mmCIF file of C-alpha atoms in Angstrom:
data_model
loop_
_atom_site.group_PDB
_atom_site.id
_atom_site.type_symbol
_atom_site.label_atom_id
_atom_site.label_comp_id
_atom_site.label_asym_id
_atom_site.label_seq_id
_atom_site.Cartn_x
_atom_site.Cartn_y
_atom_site.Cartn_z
ATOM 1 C CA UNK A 83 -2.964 3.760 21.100
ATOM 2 C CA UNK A 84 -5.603 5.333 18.867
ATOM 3 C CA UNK A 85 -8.794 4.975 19.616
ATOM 4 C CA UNK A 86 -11.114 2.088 17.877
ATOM 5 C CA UNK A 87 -12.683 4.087 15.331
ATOM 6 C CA UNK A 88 -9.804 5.730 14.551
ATOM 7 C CA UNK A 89 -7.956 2.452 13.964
ATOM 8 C CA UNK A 90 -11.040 1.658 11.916
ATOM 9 C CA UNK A 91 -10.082 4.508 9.160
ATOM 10 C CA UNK A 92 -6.482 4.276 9.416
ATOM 11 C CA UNK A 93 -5.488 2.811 5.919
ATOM 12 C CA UNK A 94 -1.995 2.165 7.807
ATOM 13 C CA UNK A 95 -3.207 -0.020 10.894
ATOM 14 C CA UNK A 96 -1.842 -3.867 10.135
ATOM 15 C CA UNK A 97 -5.340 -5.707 10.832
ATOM 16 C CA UNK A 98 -5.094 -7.951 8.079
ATOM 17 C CA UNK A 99 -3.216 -11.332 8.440
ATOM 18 C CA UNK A 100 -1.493 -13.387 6.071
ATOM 19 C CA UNK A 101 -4.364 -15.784 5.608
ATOM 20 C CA UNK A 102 -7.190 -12.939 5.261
ATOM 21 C CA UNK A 103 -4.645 -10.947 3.426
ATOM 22 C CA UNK A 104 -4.336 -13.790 0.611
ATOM 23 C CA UNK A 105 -7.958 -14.428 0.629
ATOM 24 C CA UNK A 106 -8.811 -10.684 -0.216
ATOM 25 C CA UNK A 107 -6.263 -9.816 -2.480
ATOM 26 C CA UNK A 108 -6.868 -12.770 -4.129
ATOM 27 C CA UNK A 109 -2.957 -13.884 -3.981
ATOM 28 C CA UNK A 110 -1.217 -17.157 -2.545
ATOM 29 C CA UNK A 111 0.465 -16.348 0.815
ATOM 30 C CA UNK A 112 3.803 -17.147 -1.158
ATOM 31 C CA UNK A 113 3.154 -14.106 -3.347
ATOM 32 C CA UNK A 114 2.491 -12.182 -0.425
ATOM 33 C CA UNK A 115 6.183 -12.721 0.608
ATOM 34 C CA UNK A 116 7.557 -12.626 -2.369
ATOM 35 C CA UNK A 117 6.314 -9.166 -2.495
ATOM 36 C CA UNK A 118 7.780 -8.299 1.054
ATOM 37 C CA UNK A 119 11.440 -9.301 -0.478
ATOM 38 C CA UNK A 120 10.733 -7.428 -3.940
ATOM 39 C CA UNK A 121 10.282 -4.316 -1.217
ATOM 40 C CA UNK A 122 6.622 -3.360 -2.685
ATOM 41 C CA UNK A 123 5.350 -4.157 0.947
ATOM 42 C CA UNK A 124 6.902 -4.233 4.359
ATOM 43 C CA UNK A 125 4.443 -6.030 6.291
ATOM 44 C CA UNK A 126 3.844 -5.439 10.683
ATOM 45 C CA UNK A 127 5.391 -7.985 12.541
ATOM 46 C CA UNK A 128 2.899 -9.204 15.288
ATOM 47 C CA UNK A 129 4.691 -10.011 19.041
ATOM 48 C CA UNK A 130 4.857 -13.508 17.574
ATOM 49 C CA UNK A 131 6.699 -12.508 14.798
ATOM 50 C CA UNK A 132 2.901 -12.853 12.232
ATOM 51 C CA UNK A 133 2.951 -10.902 8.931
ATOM 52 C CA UNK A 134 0.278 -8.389 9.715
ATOM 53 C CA UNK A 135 -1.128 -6.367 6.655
ATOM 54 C CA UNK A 136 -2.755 -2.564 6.239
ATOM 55 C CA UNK A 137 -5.573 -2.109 3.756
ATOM 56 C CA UNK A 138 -3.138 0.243 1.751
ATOM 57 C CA UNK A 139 -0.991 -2.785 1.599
ATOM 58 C CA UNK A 140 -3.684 -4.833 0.617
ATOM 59 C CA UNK A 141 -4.200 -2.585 -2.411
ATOM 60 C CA UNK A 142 -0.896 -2.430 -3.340
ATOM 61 C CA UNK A 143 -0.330 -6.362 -3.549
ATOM 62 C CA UNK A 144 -3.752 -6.413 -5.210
ATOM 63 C CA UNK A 145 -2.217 -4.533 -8.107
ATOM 64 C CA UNK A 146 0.776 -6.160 -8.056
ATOM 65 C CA UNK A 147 -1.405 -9.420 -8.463
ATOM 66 C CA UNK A 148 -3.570 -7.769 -11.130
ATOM 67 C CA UNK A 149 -0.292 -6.738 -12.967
ATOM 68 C CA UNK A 150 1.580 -10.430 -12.552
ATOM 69 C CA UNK A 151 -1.680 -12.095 -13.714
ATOM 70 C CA UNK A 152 -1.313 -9.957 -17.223
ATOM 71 C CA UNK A 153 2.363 -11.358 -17.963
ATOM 72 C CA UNK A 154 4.149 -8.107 -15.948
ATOM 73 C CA UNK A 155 7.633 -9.783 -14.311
ATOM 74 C CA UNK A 156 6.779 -9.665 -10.492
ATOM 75 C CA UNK A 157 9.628 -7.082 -9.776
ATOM 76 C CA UNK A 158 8.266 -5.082 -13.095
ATOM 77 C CA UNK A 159 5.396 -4.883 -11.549
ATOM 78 C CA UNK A 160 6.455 -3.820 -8.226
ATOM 79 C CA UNK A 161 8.775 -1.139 -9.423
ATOM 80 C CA UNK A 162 5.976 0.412 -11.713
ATOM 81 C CA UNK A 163 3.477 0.827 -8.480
ATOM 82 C CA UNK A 164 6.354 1.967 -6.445
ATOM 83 C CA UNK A 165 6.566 4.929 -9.575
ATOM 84 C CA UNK A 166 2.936 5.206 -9.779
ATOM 85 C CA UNK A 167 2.347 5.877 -6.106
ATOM 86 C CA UNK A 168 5.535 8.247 -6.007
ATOM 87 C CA UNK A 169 3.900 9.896 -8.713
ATOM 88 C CA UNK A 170 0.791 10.153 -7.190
ATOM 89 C CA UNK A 171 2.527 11.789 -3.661
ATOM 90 C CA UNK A 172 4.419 14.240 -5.914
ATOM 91 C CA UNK A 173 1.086 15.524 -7.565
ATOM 92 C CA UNK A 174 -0.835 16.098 -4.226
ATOM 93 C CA UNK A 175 2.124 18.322 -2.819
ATOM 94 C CA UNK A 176 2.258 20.141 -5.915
ATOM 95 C CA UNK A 177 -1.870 20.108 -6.119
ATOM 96 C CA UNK A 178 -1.294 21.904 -2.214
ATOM 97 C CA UNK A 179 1.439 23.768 -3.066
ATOM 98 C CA UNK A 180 -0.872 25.617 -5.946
ATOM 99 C CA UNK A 181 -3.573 25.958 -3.493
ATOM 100 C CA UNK A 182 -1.377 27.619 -0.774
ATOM 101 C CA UNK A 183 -0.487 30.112 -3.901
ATOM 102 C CA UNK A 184 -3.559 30.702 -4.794
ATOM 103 C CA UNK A 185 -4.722 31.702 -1.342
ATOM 104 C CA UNK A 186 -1.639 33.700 -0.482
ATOM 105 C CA UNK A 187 -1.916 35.491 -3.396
ATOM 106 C CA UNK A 188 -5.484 36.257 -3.015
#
């Protein structure tokens, strides 16, 4: 296991649970699962078998929120953040990618 301040930074580590989860996102625990079976988030299953959420997850069910609270369809939503964040991935490896070029051809 990493070591505490690691865990600290990791946007991955499933601190959160459902309860604090709802209270910072701002969304009813219900929404929080709904969003687990539209596939937006895959929460950490404690030993106990407790949703556990990461603060990226948080973010992402934070949008999704944002978005359903504006009219979006719940599944709209999820499958535009699910494009957005692909989206996002892509342009950092081609962002690197550019930056490897650069240098090699320097």
């Amino acid at each position: 296991m990493a070591p505490p301040h690691d865990l600290l930074d990791d946007e991955d580590f499933p601190a959160y649970t459902m309860g604090r989860a709802a209270e910072i996102t701002g969304a009813s625990p219900d929404f929080l699962r709904r969003l687990d079976e539209a596939k937006l988030i895959t929460p950490f299953r404690s030993a106990g078998g407790h949703r556990r959420y990461s603060r990226y997850q948080l973010r992402l069910a934070a949008r999704a929120r944002e978005m359903v609270d504006r009219g979006t369809a719940l599944e709209a939503a999820c499958r535009i953040i699910i494009l957005e964040d692909q989206l996002e991935d892509a342009l950092r490896h081609h962002q690197s990618y550019q930056r490897r070029q650069h240098a090699d051809a320097a």
